[in-house]
Short mmCIF file of C-alpha atoms in Angstrom, two decimals:
data_model
loop_
_atom_site.label_atom_id
_atom_site.label_comp_id
_atom_site.label_asym_id
_atom_site.label_seq_id
_atom_site.Cartn_x
_atom_site.Cartn_y
_atom_site.Cartn_z
CA UNK A 1 -0.05 0.11 -0.01
CA UNK A 2 1.15 3.55 -0.84
CA UNK A 3 1.88 5.81 2.08
CA UNK A 4 0.54 9.34 1.76
CA UNK A 5 2.88 11.80 0.16
CA UNK A 6 5.41 9.06 -0.64
CA UNK A 7 5.60 8.20 -4.43
CA UNK A 8 5.53 4.45 -5.16
CA UNK A 9 8.02 2.93 -7.43
CA UNK A 10 6.86 0.47 -10.24
CA UNK A 11 9.18 -2.18 -11.54
CA UNK A 12 8.85 -4.18 -14.79
CA UNK A 13 11.15 -7.05 -15.86
CA UNK A 14 13.01 -6.24 -19.20
CA UNK A 15 14.72 -8.71 -21.37
CA UNK A 16 17.19 -8.04 -24.19
CA UNK A 17 18.63 -10.11 -26.92
CA UNK A 18 21.82 -8.98 -28.74
CA UNK A 19 21.62 -8.65 -32.47
CA UNK A 20 23.15 -11.14 -34.81
CA UNK A 21 25.87 -8.55 -35.52
CA UNK A 22 26.73 -8.07 -31.82
CA UNK A 23 26.89 -11.96 -31.30
CA UNK A 24 29.23 -12.28 -34.40
CA UNK A 25 31.47 -9.59 -32.96
CA UNK A 26 32.07 -11.39 -29.69
CA UNK A 27 31.75 -14.96 -30.78
CA UNK A 28 35.59 -15.16 -31.62
CA UNK A 29 36.72 -13.67 -28.27
CA UNK A 30 38.91 -15.86 -26.03
CA UNK A 31 40.11 -15.17 -22.59
CA UNK A 32 43.89 -15.71 -22.46
CA UNK A 33 44.77 -14.17 -19.05
CA UNK A 34 43.00 -13.12 -15.93
CA UNK A 35 44.75 -10.56 -13.96
CA UNK A 36 43.70 -9.98 -10.20
CA UNK A 37 44.41 -6.50 -9.06
CA UNK A 38 43.73 -6.45 -5.23
CA UNK A 39 46.61 -4.29 -4.10
CA UNK A 40 49.59 -4.92 -1.97
CA UNK A 41 49.61 -5.99 1.75
CA UNK A 42 48.92 -3.14 4.11
CA UNK A 43 50.13 -2.78 7.67
CA UNK A 44 47.64 -0.78 9.69
CA UNK A 45 49.02 -1.34 13.02
CA UNK A 46 51.89 -3.03 15.00
CA UNK A 47 51.61 -4.27 18.62
CA UNK A 48 54.26 -5.53 21.02
CA UNK A 49 53.34 -8.87 22.56
CA UNK A 50 52.60 -9.78 25.32
CA UNK A 51 50.32 -6.96 26.39
CA UNK A 52 49.05 -6.04 22.89
CA UNK A 53 50.16 -2.37 23.12
CA UNK A 54 50.65 -0.19 19.87
CA UNK A 55 54.35 0.20 19.56
CA UNK A 56 57.35 0.87 17.28
CA UNK A 57 59.75 -0.51 19.77
CA UNK A 58 60.13 -4.45 20.18
CA UNK A 59 62.20 -6.80 22.26
CA UNK A 60 64.38 -9.69 20.79
CA UNK A 61 62.62 -12.91 21.89
CA UNK A 62 59.14 -11.29 22.25
CA UNK A 63 56.24 -11.18 19.89
CA UNK A 64 54.98 -8.73 17.33
CA UNK A 65 51.51 -8.55 16.06
CA UNK A 66 50.88 -7.00 12.65
CA UNK A 67 47.27 -5.99 11.81
CA UNK A 68 46.06 -4.96 8.34
CA UNK A 69 45.07 -6.60 5.07
CA UNK A 70 46.56 -9.29 2.88
CA UNK A 71 49.24 -10.24 5.53
CA UNK A 72 49.15 -13.88 5.18
CA UNK A 73 52.62 -15.24 4.26
CA UNK A 74 52.49 -17.95 1.69
CA UNK A 75 54.66 -19.16 -1.16
CA UNK A 76 58.14 -20.56 -1.33
CA UNK A 77 59.99 -17.31 -1.72
CA UNK A 78 57.60 -15.43 0.72
CA UNK A 79 58.58 -14.35 4.16
CA UNK A 80 58.86 -11.75 6.86
CA UNK A 81 62.36 -10.03 7.10
CA UNK A 82 63.91 -7.59 9.40
CA UNK A 83 65.86 -5.04 7.26
CA UNK A 84 68.28 -2.77 8.95
CA UNK A 85 67.36 0.92 8.40
CA UNK A 86 69.47 3.99 8.23
CA UNK A 87 68.62 7.25 10.00
CA UNK A 88 66.24 8.20 7.30
CA UNK A 89 64.56 4.91 7.43
CA UNK A 90 66.08 3.58 4.11
CA UNK A 91 66.89 -0.23 3.71
CA UNK A 92 69.25 -1.92 1.56
CA UNK A 93 67.87 -3.32 -1.68
CA UNK A 94 70.09 -6.47 -1.94
CA UNK A 95 68.90 -8.37 1.18
CA UNK A 96 72.28 -9.55 2.36
CA UNK A 97 71.98 -7.97 5.70
CA UNK A 98 68.21 -8.91 6.15
CA UNK A 99 67.11 -11.37 8.80
CA UNK A 100 64.34 -13.83 7.62
CA UNK A 101 61.90 -14.74 10.28
CA UNK A 102 61.58 -18.56 10.32
CA UNK A 103 58.09 -19.63 9.73
CA UNK A 104 58.46 -21.69 12.94
CA UNK A 105 58.31 -18.40 14.79
CA UNK A 106 54.89 -17.48 13.39
CA UNK A 107 52.17 -17.87 15.94
CA UNK A 108 49.39 -16.62 13.63
CA UNK A 109 49.47 -16.29 9.87
CA UNK A 110 46.14 -14.93 8.63
CA UNK A 111 45.18 -12.24 6.02
CA UNK A 112 44.38 -9.58 8.69
CA UNK A 113 46.79 -10.59 11.38
CA UNK A 114 50.27 -11.80 11.35
CA UNK A 115 52.10 -12.67 14.83
CA UNK A 116 55.77 -13.73 15.07
CA UNK A 117 58.62 -13.79 17.46
CA UNK A 118 61.66 -11.63 17.03
CA UNK A 119 64.71 -14.04 17.15
CA UNK A 120 66.46 -14.14 20.66
CA UNK A 121 69.73 -13.13 19.33
CA UNK A 122 68.61 -10.22 16.97
CA UNK A 123 71.03 -7.45 17.01
CA UNK A 124 69.56 -4.35 18.58
CA UNK A 125 69.00 -1.40 16.30
CA UNK A 126 66.61 0.46 13.82
CA UNK A 127 64.81 -1.82 11.36
CA UNK A 128 61.83 -1.97 9.11
CA UNK A 129 59.71 -5.10 8.71
CA UNK A 130 59.49 -6.23 5.06
CA UNK A 131 56.54 -8.74 4.28
CA UNK A 132 56.71 -10.56 1.08
CA UNK A 133 53.78 -12.99 0.01
CA UNK A 134 52.10 -14.76 -2.88
CA UNK A 135 48.80 -14.73 -1.12
CA UNK A 136 45.76 -13.67 -3.17
CA UNK A 137 42.56 -14.90 -1.57
CA UNK A 138 41.27 -18.06 0.07
CA UNK A 139 43.22 -20.84 -1.50
CA UNK A 140 44.48 -18.89 -4.55
CA UNK A 141 47.97 -17.87 -4.74
CA UNK A 142 49.77 -15.33 -7.10
CA UNK A 143 52.42 -15.96 -9.64
CA UNK A 144 54.29 -12.94 -8.63
CA UNK A 145 55.02 -11.69 -5.11
CA UNK A 146 53.47 -8.59 -3.54
CA UNK A 147 55.21 -6.88 -0.58
CA UNK A 148 55.08 -4.03 1.95
CA UNK A 149 57.42 -2.50 4.25
CA UNK A 150 56.63 -1.11 7.76
CA UNK A 151 57.54 2.26 9.29
CA UNK A 152 60.80 2.11 11.14
CA UNK A 153 60.93 0.29 14.29
CA UNK A 154 63.48 -0.25 17.05
CA UNK A 155 64.60 -3.59 18.41
CA UNK A 156 66.00 -3.73 21.82
CA UNK A 157 68.19 -6.67 23.34
CA UNK A 158 66.17 -9.34 25.16
CA UNK A 159 68.95 -9.93 27.58
CA UNK A 160 68.46 -8.52 31.14
CA UNK A 161 70.83 -6.01 32.58
#
């Protein structure tokens, strides 16, 4: 029933058939490649564990939680790397001085949450976390890696005293 002062909307189904010319134009088309463009991983926050406090300072031997999107690490060449950063936050491109976090140190590896432990013997200093993955969605992986780099962080020694 119509409400006073409110116009009613009428709908009617419409069917369309392409012309023979339009059908001929698309009949020879073939899909040769499907490209997924869903962006790079994104780090929205970093939390020091235990305690779940937002931080840019972490302790060797303790946990880190990254929150964001497309963070799940998967693929043979994928990983999380601690990359030494200079005073301006720049990291080396070669990777020779990067520390790869062993996947055994991951406690959570999901698209929106990645948790890992910083190795006990990690040298204190200024770093950036580089995340490289082949994750796309659900059970679909990419052919080429996508990556992101965190803002600069500080790693402190886990040794007492």
